[in-house]
Amino acid sequence: MKLKLKTVFVLYFMVSLLGLIYALMQLGKWSAQSGRGKLEVTKQPQKQPAKPSLSTIFVITPTYARLVQKAELTRLAQTFLHVPHLHWIVVEDSPHKTPLVTDLLLKSGLTYTHLHIPTAMDRKLQEGDPSWLKPRGVEQRNEGLRWLREDRRAQPGGDDQQGVVYFADDDNTYSLQLFEEMRSTQRVSVWPVGLVGGMKYERPVVEGGKVVRFHTGWRPSRPFPMDMAGFAVSLKLVLSNPEACFDGEAPMGFLESSFLQGLVTMEELEPKADNCSKVLVWHTRTEKPKMKREEALQAQGLGSDPAVEV
Amino acid sequence: MKLKLKTVFVLYFMVSLLGLIYALMQLGKWSAQSGRGKLEVTKQPQKQPAKPSLSTIFVITPTYARLVQKAELTRLAQTFLHVPHLHWIVVEDSPHKTPLVTDLLLKSGLTYTHLHIPTAMDRKLQEGDPSWLKPRGVEQRNEGLRWLREDRRAQPGGDDQQGVVYFADDDNTYSLQLFEEMRSTQRVSVWPVGLVGGMKYERPVVEGGKVVRFHTGWRPSRPFPMDMAGFAVSLKLVLSNPEACFDGEAPMGFLESSFLQGLVTMEELEPKADNCSKVLVWHTRTEKPKMKREEALQAQGLGSDPAVEV
């Protein structure tokens, strides 16, 4: 009886010890899980659970002060806020960062970099010039590229970093699907652009999965007769071609070609948006608002308060 | 020794039993917590945890077929997707629902109602008419109001329902803050509108928390010299005034007044946006795209594929 009781006691002790160890292990797991759960909840403002495998899309947006600037940047920021892993590089055509853009970016909820560089006087469009006379945003896009190369060099991975670079002007309209299409860019991906070049759309024409020519209303013989909104470039390609940039002296309509022709051939272009059959971005332009009544009231000292930001 | 061992055994048994019970209770708690965690994660597409106390904002948007329609509705939907408890009432100026709008709404991720009503021929703007000649969207806004009254009547609460009604044209630009400002509307709330009426902004002038006059460049003597984008009305007021609607025959600039003057007095207006000192909505207008090259190519049988939706 003595021995039996001792055996039972020892067995019971060992079993309960195992149970205790198991319970402690479970406890460890649970608290780790509950920690993870909390992390996901605080990430809700980003709308998506973190997917570390997603390439970051670096969007370079040149912008300049004008009456509709805040409105345009406001709705563009709202679009980008839906896109996970997007880094907005905003480059002002200005000798300094303006309070309007600084404040807007600060409140945007986006990951961003704020840069500025003024366009050289002789390259700037003058009041009354037709908008096609000189390309706008050249120095600003190049400044965006310069920053990106410098910043990425400082990151681990050197030239071999996942990422996509897209040039998004502040007046166009972008569907959310566009960003998912461009995210898998290997070298240069392409797609149609709506309402551009006096056409319903311009697009690369795809046969057998390859771009064979371009549907455009003007000089289809240009190396890359595409709008700025119609392509994205992989970060790797941008980093491994440190000299590639936009040539402000390129003839009209050749700005996109001046950047792309050293990077890729037509055959290498990667068609997106269902073989370039879907329009996912539109070259919308916002009217310049008339200020006739404002000027009349200002002449009477009754104009709008300049302290109110519009 | 016999007794001692037995006592130890019994004590040990009781202590470990208590431990087991405690462990089982904790297990129950944890699994409940982890279940809650999962629920929150699946609600992420809605961006906000449900706040049942938030008033629903019913946004009535008249729209009509044109080249930039899909672009405009695309970016507007992206704005609204950030706003919790928003119900979009889209009313097409058309004898039937178009596939373009039907499909866009279906894919929008928004709570919406899709309506249509064609503008009577004699009230319709003709090609080449200046846009101010006849007000656009009158029948469509009234159809939105009609639907809203009919639908809400069928809900519990009758005329006493929380909610806000806002008329949002498809070309304007709306900050997200605007919707939080209007959500607390008791009767009629008001705020500035940027880039409207030939002015930097138009706005109600507030003194001592009350609207005392209006800053506008044209006929400030109108009952409510405000743009459609500059006010919101409580659902209760819309339901308890079943006859209130927009008068398409009202003289130019009196459309907003024709709706508001039976509902509210100037003294009753609720100023929002920091006593009407902040511009949170802009009357942007999108340029009509030129189709010169499209027409030239079409004449050669080389036009854009009409099957591609733009």
Coordinates of C-alpha atoms in Angstrom, one line a residue:
Chain A
M1 CA 0.0 0.0 0.0
K2 CA 2.9 2.3 0.9
L3 CA 4.5 1.7 -2.5
K4 CA 1.3 1.9 -4.5
L5 CA 0.4 5.2 -3.0
K6 CA 3.9 6.5 -3.7
T7 CA 3.7 5.3 -7.3
V8 CA 0.3 7.0 -7.8
F9 CA 1.7 10.2 -6.3
V10 CA 4.8 10.2 -8.6
L11 CA 2.7 9.4 -11.7
Y12 CA 0.2 12.1 -10.8
F13 CA 3.0 14.5 -10.2
M14 CA 4.6 13.8 -13.5
V15 CA 1.4 14.0 -15.5
S16 CA 0.4 17.3 -13.8
L17 CA 3.9 18.7 -14.4
L18 CA 3.5 17.9 -18.1
G19 CA 0.1 19.6 -18.0
L20 CA 1.6 22.6 -16.3
I21 CA 4.4 22.9 -18.9
Y22 CA 1.8 22.6 -21.7
A23 CA -0.4 25.2 -20.0
L24 CA 2.6 27.6 -19.7
M25 CA 3.5 27.1 -23.4
Q26 CA -0.1 27.8 -24.4
L27 CA -0.1 30.9 -22.3
G28 CA 3.0 32.1 -24.1
K29 CA 1.4 31.5 -27.5
W30 CA -1.9 33.2 -26.5
S31 CA -0.2 36.3 -25.2
A32 CA 1.9 36.5 -28.4
Q33 CA -1.3 36.2 -30.5
S34 CA -3.1 38.8 -28.5
G35 CA -0.1 41.1 -29.0
R36 CA -0.3 40.5 -32.7
G37 CA -4.0 41.1 -32.7
K38 CA -3.5 44.5 -31.1
L39 CA -0.9 45.5 -33.6
E40 CA -3.3 44.8 -36.5
V41 CA -6.0 46.9 -34.9
T42 CA -3.8 49.9 -34.5
K43 CA -2.8 49.5 -38.2
Q44 CA -6.4 50.0 -39.3
P45 CA -5.7 53.6 -40.6
Q46 CA -3.6 51.9 -43.2
K47 CA -6.7 49.9 -44.2
Q48 CA -4.7 46.8 -45.2
P49 CA -2.9 44.2 -43.1
A50 CA 0.8 44.6 -43.7
K51 CA 2.0 42.5 -46.7
P52 CA 5.8 42.8 -46.6
S53 CA 5.9 41.1 -50.0
L54 CA 4.2 44.1 -51.7
S55 CA 6.5 46.3 -53.7
T56 CA 6.4 49.9 -52.7
I57 CA 5.1 52.3 -55.4
F58 CA 7.1 55.5 -55.5
V59 CA 4.8 58.1 -57.1
I60 CA 6.5 61.3 -58.3
T61 CA 4.2 64.2 -58.6
P62 CA 5.3 67.6 -59.9
T63 CA 3.1 70.5 -58.7
Y64 CA 2.9 74.2 -59.0
A65 CA 1.0 77.0 -57.2
R66 CA -2.3 77.9 -58.9
L67 CA -5.9 78.4 -57.8
V68 CA -6.9 74.8 -58.1
Q69 CA -3.7 73.3 -56.6
K70 CA -5.1 72.5 -53.2
A71 CA -8.3 71.0 -54.6
E72 CA -6.2 68.8 -57.0
L73 CA -3.8 67.6 -54.4
T74 CA -6.7 67.0 -52.0
R75 CA -8.4 64.5 -54.2
L76 CA -5.2 63.0 -55.4
A77 CA -4.2 62.3 -51.7
Q78 CA -7.6 60.7 -51.2
T79 CA -6.9 58.3 -54.1
F80 CA -3.4 57.4 -52.8
L81 CA -4.8 56.9 -49.3
H82 CA -6.5 53.8 -50.6
V83 CA -3.3 52.3 -52.1
P84 CA -1.1 50.2 -49.7
H85 CA 2.7 50.6 -49.8
L86 CA 2.6 53.9 -51.7
H87 CA 5.3 56.5 -51.1
W88 CA 4.4 59.9 -52.5
I89 CA 7.2 62.1 -53.7
V90 CA 5.8 65.6 -54.2
V91 CA 8.1 68.1 -55.9
E92 CA 7.0 71.7 -55.9
D93 CA 8.0 74.0 -58.8
S94 CA 9.1 76.7 -56.3
P95 CA 12.3 78.1 -54.8
H96 CA 11.0 77.0 -51.4
K97 CA 8.4 74.6 -49.9
T98 CA 5.1 76.4 -49.7
P99 CA 3.0 76.3 -46.5
L100 CA 0.0 75.1 -48.5
V101 CA 1.7 71.9 -49.7
T102 CA 3.6 71.4 -46.5
D103 CA 0.4 71.5 -44.4
L104 CA -1.6 69.4 -46.9
L105 CA 1.0 66.6 -46.8
L106 CA 1.3 66.7 -43.1
K107 CA -2.4 66.1 -42.7
S108 CA -2.7 63.7 -45.6
G109 CA -2.0 60.4 -43.7
L110 CA 0.3 59.3 -46.4
T111 CA 3.9 58.3 -46.5
Y112 CA 5.6 61.1 -48.4
T113 CA 8.7 63.1 -49.3
H114 CA 8.3 66.8 -49.9
L115 CA 10.8 68.4 -52.3
H116 CA 11.1 71.6 -54.3
I117 CA 13.0 72.9 -57.3
P118 CA 12.1 76.0 -59.3
T119 CA 11.9 75.6 -63.1
A120 CA 14.6 77.8 -64.8
M121 CA 13.1 81.0 -66.0
D122 CA 13.7 80.4 -69.7
R123 CA 12.0 77.1 -69.5
K124 CA 8.9 78.3 -67.7
L125 CA 5.5 78.7 -69.4
Q126 CA 4.5 82.3 -69.3
E127 CA 1.0 83.6 -68.7
G128 CA -0.9 83.2 -72.0
D129 CA 1.5 80.5 -73.4
P130 CA -0.4 77.5 -74.8
S131 CA 0.2 74.6 -72.4
W132 CA 2.0 72.5 -75.1
L133 CA 4.7 75.1 -75.8
K134 CA 7.0 73.9 -73.1
P135 CA 6.9 70.7 -71.1
R136 CA 6.0 71.3 -67.5
G137 CA 7.4 69.4 -64.5
V138 CA 10.7 68.3 -66.1
E139 CA 13.1 69.6 -63.5
Q140 CA 10.6 68.4 -60.8
R141 CA 10.4 64.8 -62.1
N142 CA 14.2 64.7 -62.4
E143 CA 14.5 66.0 -58.8
G144 CA 12.2 63.2 -57.7
L145 CA 14.4 60.7 -59.4
R146 CA 17.6 62.2 -57.9
W147 CA 16.1 62.0 -54.4
L148 CA 14.9 58.5 -55.0
R149 CA 18.4 57.3 -56.1
E150 CA 20.1 59.0 -53.3
D151 CA 17.7 57.7 -50.6
R152 CA 17.5 54.2 -51.9
R153 CA 21.3 53.9 -52.1
A154 CA 21.3 54.4 -48.4
Q155 CA 19.0 51.4 -47.9
P156 CA 20.1 47.8 -47.6
G157 CA 20.0 46.0 -50.9
G158 CA 21.8 48.6 -53.1
D159 CA 20.6 48.5 -56.7
D160 CA 18.6 45.3 -56.1
Q161 CA 15.5 46.7 -54.4
Q162 CA 11.9 45.8 -55.1
G163 CA 9.8 48.8 -56.0
V164 CA 8.0 50.7 -58.8
V165 CA 8.3 54.3 -59.9
Y166 CA 5.4 56.1 -61.4
F167 CA 5.0 59.7 -62.6
A168 CA 1.6 61.0 -61.6
D169 CA 0.6 64.6 -62.5
D170 CA -1.7 66.2 -60.0
D171 CA -4.7 66.8 -62.4
N172 CA -5.2 63.2 -63.8
T173 CA -7.6 60.7 -62.5
Y174 CA -6.3 57.3 -61.3
S175 CA -8.4 54.2 -60.7
L176 CA -7.3 52.1 -57.7
Q177 CA -6.8 49.1 -60.0
L178 CA -4.1 50.9 -61.8
F179 CA -1.7 50.7 -58.9
E180 CA -2.3 46.9 -58.5
E181 CA -1.5 46.5 -62.2
M182 CA 1.8 48.4 -62.0
R183 CA 3.0 46.8 -58.8
S184 CA 4.3 43.7 -60.6
T185 CA 6.4 45.8 -63.0
Q186 CA 9.7 44.0 -63.9
R187 CA 11.3 46.7 -66.1
V188 CA 8.7 49.0 -67.8
S189 CA 5.0 48.3 -67.7
V190 CA 2.5 50.1 -70.0
W191 CA -1.3 50.6 -70.3
P192 CA -3.8 52.8 -72.0
V193 CA -4.5 56.4 -71.0
G194 CA -7.9 57.9 -71.5
L195 CA -8.8 61.4 -72.9
V196 CA -5.3 62.2 -74.1
G197 CA -3.7 63.6 -77.2
G198 CA -7.1 64.6 -78.8
M199 CA -8.2 61.0 -78.6
K200 CA -10.6 58.9 -76.6
Y201 CA -7.6 57.0 -75.5
E202 CA -4.0 56.3 -76.5
R203 CA -2.6 52.8 -76.0
P204 CA 0.0 50.3 -76.8
V205 CA -1.3 47.7 -79.3
V206 CA -0.6 44.2 -78.0
E207 CA -0.3 41.1 -80.2
G208 CA 0.7 37.7 -78.8
G209 CA 1.4 39.3 -75.4
K210 CA 3.9 41.8 -76.8
V211 CA 3.6 45.5 -77.7
V212 CA 3.9 45.8 -81.5
R213 CA 2.9 49.4 -82.1
F214 CA 0.9 52.3 -80.6
H215 CA -2.6 53.6 -81.1
T216 CA -2.1 57.4 -81.0
G217 CA -3.3 60.3 -83.1
W218 CA 0.1 62.0 -83.6
R219 CA 3.5 60.8 -84.8
P220 CA 3.2 57.1 -84.0
S221 CA 6.8 56.8 -85.1
R222 CA 8.1 58.4 -81.9
P223 CA 10.2 55.9 -79.9
F224 CA 7.6 55.8 -77.1
P225 CA 4.5 57.7 -78.2
M226 CA 2.9 57.4 -74.7
D227 CA 1.7 59.9 -72.1
M228 CA 3.6 60.2 -68.8
A229 CA 0.6 58.5 -67.1
G230 CA 0.8 55.4 -69.3
F231 CA 3.9 53.7 -67.9
A232 CA 5.8 52.7 -64.7
V233 CA 9.4 51.7 -64.3
S234 CA 10.9 49.3 -61.8
L235 CA 13.0 50.8 -59.1
K236 CA 15.8 48.4 -60.0
L237 CA 15.9 49.9 -63.5
V238 CA 16.0 53.4 -62.2
L239 CA 18.8 52.6 -59.8
S240 CA 20.9 50.7 -62.3
N241 CA 20.6 53.5 -64.8
P242 CA 21.6 56.5 -62.7
E243 CA 21.8 58.8 -65.7
A244 CA 18.3 58.2 -67.0
C245 CA 16.2 61.4 -66.7
F246 CA 13.8 63.6 -68.6
D247 CA 15.2 66.0 -71.2
G248 CA 13.5 69.4 -71.1
E249 CA 15.1 70.2 -74.4
A250 CA 13.5 67.2 -76.2
P251 CA 11.1 68.2 -79.1
M252 CA 7.4 68.4 -78.2
G253 CA 6.0 64.9 -77.6
F254 CA 9.4 63.4 -77.1
L255 CA 9.7 63.9 -73.3
E256 CA 8.6 60.4 -72.3
S257 CA 10.8 58.9 -75.0
S258 CA 13.8 60.9 -73.7
F259 CA 13.5 59.0 -70.4
L260 CA 12.5 55.6 -71.7
Q261 CA 14.7 55.1 -74.7
G262 CA 17.8 54.3 -72.7
L263 CA 16.0 51.9 -70.4
V264 CA 13.9 49.6 -72.5
T265 CA 12.9 48.6 -76.0
M266 CA 9.3 48.3 -77.4
E267 CA 9.6 44.5 -77.4
E268 CA 10.5 44.5 -73.7
L269 CA 7.4 46.6 -72.6
E270 CA 5.1 44.7 -70.2
P271 CA 1.5 45.2 -71.2
K272 CA -0.9 45.6 -68.2
A273 CA -4.6 46.3 -67.8
D274 CA -5.8 43.1 -69.6
N275 CA -3.3 43.4 -72.5
C276 CA -3.9 47.2 -72.7
S277 CA -7.7 46.8 -73.3
K278 CA -8.8 48.7 -70.2
V279 CA -8.6 52.4 -69.4
L280 CA -7.6 52.8 -65.8
V281 CA -6.2 56.3 -65.9
W282 CA -7.6 59.5 -67.4
H283 CA -5.8 62.6 -68.5
T284 CA -8.3 64.9 -67.0
R285 CA -7.6 68.7 -66.9
T286 CA -9.2 71.1 -64.5
E287 CA -10.5 74.4 -65.9
K288 CA -8.7 77.5 -64.7
P289 CA -11.3 79.3 -62.6
K290 CA -12.4 82.7 -63.7
M291 CA -11.8 85.5 -61.2
K292 CA -13.8 88.3 -62.8
R293 CA -16.1 89.1 -59.9
E294 CA -13.2 88.7 -57.4
E295 CA -11.2 91.3 -59.3
A296 CA -14.2 93.6 -59.4
L297 CA -14.8 93.3 -55.7
Q298 CA -11.1 93.7 -54.9
A299 CA -11.1 97.0 -56.8
Q300 CA -13.8 98.1 -54.3
G301 CA -11.8 96.7 -51.3
L302 CA -14.4 94.0 -50.8
G303 CA -12.3 91.0 -52.2
S304 CA -12.0 87.6 -50.5
D305 CA -9.9 87.5 -47.4
P306 CA -6.4 86.5 -48.5
A307 CA -5.9 84.8 -45.1
V308 CA -8.4 82.1 -46.1
E309 CA -6.5 79.3 -47.9
V310 CA -8.4 78.1 -51.0
Chain B
M1 CA 4.0 8.6 7.5
K2 CA 0.9 7.0 5.9
L3 CA -1.3 9.9 6.9
K4 CA 1.2 12.6 6.0
L5 CA 1.7 11.3 2.5
K6 CA -2.1 11.1 2.1
T7 CA -2.5 14.6 3.3
V8 CA 0.1 15.9 0.9
F9 CA -1.6 13.9 -1.9
V10 CA -5.0 15.4 -1.1
L11 CA -3.7 18.9 -0.8
Y12 CA -1.7 18.6 -4.0
F13 CA -4.8 17.2 -5.8
M14 CA -7.0 20.1 -4.6
V15 CA -4.4 22.8 -5.5
S16 CA -3.9 21.3 -9.0
L17 CA -7.7 21.0 -9.5
L18 CA -8.0 24.7 -8.7
G19 CA -5.2 25.4 -11.2
L20 CA -7.0 23.3 -13.8
I21 CA -10.3 25.2 -13.3
Y22 CA -8.5 28.5 -13.5
A23 CA -6.7 27.4 -16.7
L24 CA -10.0 26.3 -18.3
M25 CA -11.6 29.7 -17.4
Q26 CA -8.6 31.5 -18.9
L27 CA -8.9 29.3 -22.0
G28 CA -12.5 30.4 -22.4
K29 CA -11.6 34.1 -22.1
W30 CA -8.7 33.8 -24.5
S31 CA -10.7 32.1 -27.2
A32 CA -13.5 34.7 -26.8
Q33 CA -10.9 37.5 -27.2
S34 CA -9.3 35.9 -30.2
G35 CA -12.7 35.6 -31.8
R36 CA -13.3 39.4 -31.2
G37 CA -9.9 40.1 -32.7
K38 CA -10.8 38.3 -35.9
L39 CA -14.1 40.2 -36.2
E40 CA -12.3 43.5 -36.1
V41 CA -9.8 42.4 -38.7
T42 CA -12.5 41.3 -41.2
K43 CA -14.1 44.8 -40.7
Q44 CA -11.0 46.5 -42.0
P45 CA -12.5 47.1 -45.5
Q46 CA -15.0 49.5 -43.8
K47 CA -12.0 51.4 -42.4
Q48 CA -13.8 52.4 -39.2
P49 CA -15.3 50.4 -36.4
A50 CA -19.0 50.7 -36.6
K51 CA -20.3 53.7 -34.7
P52 CA -24.1 53.2 -34.6
S53 CA -24.5 56.8 -33.3
L54 CA -23.2 58.4 -36.5
S55 CA -25.9 60.0 -38.7
T56 CA -26.0 58.6 -42.2
I57 CA -25.1 61.2 -44.9
F58 CA -27.3 60.8 -48.0
V59 CA -25.4 62.3 -50.9
I60 CA -27.5 63.0 -54.0
T61 CA -25.4 63.3 -57.1
P62 CA -26.9 64.1 -60.5
T63 CA -24.8 62.8 -63.4
Y64 CA -25.0 62.7 -67.2
A65 CA -23.1 60.9 -70.0
R66 CA -20.0 62.7 -71.3
L67 CA -16.4 61.9 -72.0
V68 CA -15.2 62.6 -68.5
Q69 CA -18.1 61.0 -66.7
K70 CA -16.3 57.8 -65.7
A71 CA -13.2 59.6 -64.6
E72 CA -15.3 62.1 -62.4
L73 CA -17.4 59.3 -60.8
T74 CA -14.2 57.2 -60.2
R75 CA -12.5 59.9 -58.1
L76 CA -15.7 60.9 -56.4
A77 CA -16.3 57.3 -55.4
Q78 CA -12.8 57.2 -54.0
T79 CA -13.5 60.2 -51.8
F80 CA -16.8 58.8 -50.5
L81 CA -15.1 55.5 -49.8
H82 CA -13.2 57.2 -47.0
V83 CA -16.5 58.5 -45.4
P84 CA -18.2 56.2 -42.9
H85 CA -22.0 56.0 -43.0
L86 CA -22.4 57.5 -46.4
H87 CA -25.2 56.5 -48.7
W88 CA -24.7 57.6 -52.3
I89 CA -27.8 58.3 -54.4
V90 CA -26.7 58.6 -58.0
V91 CA -29.3 59.9 -60.4
E92 CA -28.6 59.7 -64.1
D93 CA -30.0 62.2 -66.5
S94 CA -31.0 59.4 -68.8
P95 CA -34.2 57.5 -69.9
H96 CA -32.5 54.3 -68.5
K97 CA -29.7 53.2 -66.2
T98 CA -26.5 53.1 -68.3
P99 CA -24.1 50.1 -68.1
L100 CA -21.2 52.5 -67.4
V101 CA -22.7 53.9 -64.2
T102 CA -24.3 50.5 -63.2
D103 CA -21.0 48.8 -63.4
L104 CA -19.0 51.6 -61.7
L105 CA -21.4 51.6 -58.7
L106 CA -21.4 47.8 -58.4
K107 CA -17.6 47.8 -58.1
S108 CA -17.4 51.0 -56.0
G109 CA -17.6 49.3 -52.6
L110 CA -20.1 52.0 -51.5
T111 CA -23.6 51.8 -50.1
Y112 CA -25.6 53.3 -53.0
T113 CA -28.9 53.7 -54.8
H114 CA -28.9 54.0 -58.5
L115 CA -31.8 56.1 -60.1
H116 CA -32.4 57.7 -63.4
I117 CA -34.7 60.4 -64.9
P118 CA -34.2 62.2 -68.2
T119 CA -34.4 66.0 -68.2
A120 CA -37.3 67.3 -70.2
M121 CA -36.2 68.2 -73.7
D122 CA -37.1 71.9 -73.4
R123 CA -35.1 72.2 -70.2
K124 CA -32.0 70.5 -71.5
L125 CA -28.8 72.4 -72.3
Q126 CA -28.1 72.1 -76.0
E127 CA -24.7 71.7 -77.6
G128 CA -23.0 75.1 -77.6
D129 CA -25.3 76.6 -74.9
P130 CA -23.3 78.4 -72.2
S131 CA -23.5 76.3 -69.0
W132 CA -25.3 79.0 -67.0
L133 CA -28.2 79.2 -69.4
K134 CA -30.3 76.5 -67.8
P135 CA -29.6 74.8 -64.5
R136 CA -28.5 71.3 -64.8
G137 CA -29.5 68.4 -62.6
V138 CA -32.8 69.8 -61.3
E139 CA -35.0 66.8 -62.1
Q140 CA -32.3 64.5 -60.9
R141 CA -31.9 66.1 -57.5
N142 CA -35.7 66.1 -57.1
E143 CA -35.8 62.4 -58.1
G144 CA -33.2 61.8 -55.4
L145 CA -35.4 63.6 -52.8
R146 CA -38.5 61.7 -54.0
W147 CA -36.7 58.3 -53.5
L148 CA -35.3 59.3 -50.2
R149 CA -38.7 60.4 -48.8
E150 CA -40.3 57.2 -50.1
D151 CA -37.6 54.9 -48.8
R152 CA -37.2 56.5 -45.4
R153 CA -41.0 56.5 -44.8
A154 CA -40.7 52.7 -45.0
Q155 CA -38.1 52.7 -42.2
P156 CA -38.9 52.7 -38.5
G157 CA -39.0 56.2 -37.0
G158 CA -41.2 57.9 -39.6
D159 CA -40.2 61.6 -40.0
D160 CA -38.0 61.5 -36.9
Q161 CA -34.9 59.9 -38.4
Q162 CA -31.3 60.9 -37.9
G163 CA -29.5 61.7 -41.1
V164 CA -28.1 64.5 -43.4
V165 CA -28.8 65.2 -47.0
Y166 CA -26.1 66.8 -49.3
F167 CA -26.2 67.6 -53.0
A168 CA -22.8 66.7 -54.4
D169 CA -22.2 67.3 -58.1
D170 CA -19.8 64.9 -59.8
D171 CA -17.1 67.5 -60.8
N172 CA -16.5 69.2 -57.5
T173 CA -13.7 68.4 -55.0
Y174 CA -14.6 67.5 -51.4
S175 CA -12.3 67.3 -48.5
L176 CA -13.0 64.5 -46.0
Q177 CA -13.4 66.9 -43.2
L178 CA -16.4 68.4 -44.9
F179 CA -18.4 65.3 -44.2
E180 CA -17.6 65.4 -40.5
E181 CA -18.6 69.0 -40.4
M182 CA -22.0 68.4 -41.9
R183 CA -22.8 65.3 -39.9
S184 CA -24.1 67.2 -37.0
T185 CA -26.6 69.3 -39.1
Q186 CA -29.7 70.0 -37.1
R187 CA -31.7 71.9 -39.8
V188 CA -29.5 73.5 -42.4
S189 CA -25.7 73.8 -42.1
V190 CA -23.5 76.1 -44.3
W191 CA -19.9 76.7 -45.1
P192 CA -17.7 78.3 -47.8
V193 CA -17.3 77.0 -51.3
G194 CA -14.0 77.6 -53.1
L195 CA -13.5 78.8 -56.7
V196 CA -17.2 79.5 -57.4
G197 CA -19.1 82.4 -58.9
G198 CA -16.0 84.1 -60.4
M199 CA -14.5 84.4 -56.8
K200 CA -11.8 82.8 -54.8
Y201 CA -14.6 81.6 -52.5
E202 CA -18.2 82.5 -51.6
R203 CA -19.2 82.1 -48.0
P204 CA -21.7 83.0 -45.3
V205 CA -20.4 85.8 -43.1
V206 CA -20.7 84.9 -39.5
E207 CA -21.0 87.3 -36.6
G208 CA -21.6 86.1 -33.0
G209 CA -22.1 82.6 -34.2
K210 CA -24.9 83.6 -36.7
V211 CA -25.0 84.1 -40.4
V212 CA -25.6 87.8 -41.0
R213 CA -24.9 88.1 -44.7
F214 CA -23.1 86.5 -47.6
H215 CA -19.8 87.1 -49.3
T216 CA -20.6 86.7 -53.0
G217 CA -19.8 88.5 -56.2
W218 CA -23.3 88.5 -57.6
R219 CA -26.7 89.6 -56.3
P220 CA -26.1 89.2 -52.5
S221 CA -29.7 90.1 -52.1
R222 CA -30.9 86.6 -53.2
P223 CA -32.5 84.7 -50.3
F224 CA -29.7 82.2 -50.2
P225 CA -26.8 83.3 -52.4
M226 CA -25.0 80.0 -52.0
D227 CA -23.7 77.3 -54.3
M228 CA -25.3 73.8 -54.1
A229 CA -22.1 72.5 -52.6
G230 CA -22.3 75.0 -49.7
F231 CA -25.1 73.5 -47.5
A232 CA -26.6 70.3 -46.1
V233 CA -30.1 69.7 -44.8
S234 CA -31.1 67.4 -42.0
L235 CA -33.1 64.3 -43.1
K236 CA -35.8 65.3 -40.6
L237 CA -36.4 68.6 -42.3
V238 CA -36.5 66.9 -45.7
L239 CA -39.1 64.4 -44.5
S240 CA -41.2 66.9 -42.6
N241 CA -41.4 69.2 -45.7
P242 CA -42.4 66.7 -48.3
E243 CA -43.1 69.4 -50.9
A244 CA -39.6 71.1 -50.8
C245 CA -37.8 70.6 -54.0
F246 CA -35.7 72.5 -56.6
D247 CA -37.6 74.7 -59.1
G248 CA -36.1 74.4 -62.6
E249 CA -38.0 77.5 -63.6
A250 CA -36.4 79.7 -60.9
P251 CA -34.4 82.6 -62.4
M252 CA -30.7 82.1 -62.8
G253 CA -28.9 81.9 -59.5
F254 CA -32.1 81.2 -57.5
L255 CA -32.1 77.4 -57.7
E256 CA -30.6 76.9 -54.3
S257 CA -33.0 79.5 -52.8
S258 CA -36.0 77.8 -54.4
F259 CA -35.3 74.7 -52.3
L260 CA -34.1 76.4 -49.1
Q261 CA -36.5 79.3 -48.6
G262 CA -39.4 77.2 -47.4
L263 CA -37.1 75.3 -45.0
V264 CA -35.0 77.7 -43.1
T265 CA -34.3 81.4 -42.4
M266 CA -30.9 83.0 -42.7
E267 CA -30.8 83.4 -38.9
E268 CA -31.3 79.7 -38.4
L269 CA -28.4 78.6 -40.6
E270 CA -25.8 76.6 -38.7
P271 CA -22.3 77.8 -39.7
K272 CA -19.7 75.0 -40.0
A273 CA -16.0 74.9 -41.0
D274 CA -14.8 77.0 -38.1
N275 CA -17.5 79.7 -38.4
C276 CA -17.2 79.6 -42.2
S277 CA -13.5 80.5 -42.2
K278 CA -12.2 77.3 -43.9
V279 CA -12.6 76.2 -47.5
L280 CA -13.4 72.4 -47.5
V281 CA -15.1 72.1 -50.9
W282 CA -14.0 73.4 -54.3
H283 CA -16.2 74.0 -57.3
T284 CA -13.7 72.5 -59.7
R285 CA -14.7 72.0 -63.3
T286 CA -13.1 69.5 -65.6
E287 CA -12.3 70.6 -69.2
K288 CA -14.2 69.0 -72.0
P289 CA -11.5 67.0 -73.8
K290 CA -10.8 67.8 -77.4
M291 CA -11.4 65.0 -79.8
K292 CA -9.7 66.5 -82.9
R293 CA -7.3 63.7 -83.7
E294 CA -9.9 61.0 -82.8
E295 CA -12.3 62.5 -85.4
A296 CA -9.5 62.6 -88.0
L297 CA -8.6 59.0 -87.3
Q298 CA -12.2 57.9 -87.3
A299 CA -12.6 59.4 -90.8
Q300 CA -9.8 57.0 -91.9
G301 CA -11.5 54.1 -90.1
L302 CA -8.6 54.1 -87.5
G303 CA -10.5 55.5 -84.6
S304 CA -10.4 54.2 -81.0
D305 CA -12.3 50.9 -80.4
P306 CA -15.8 51.9 -79.3
A307 CA -15.9 48.6 -77.2
V308 CA -13.2 50.1 -74.8
E309 CA -15.0 52.0 -72.0
V310 CA -13.3 55.3 -71.2

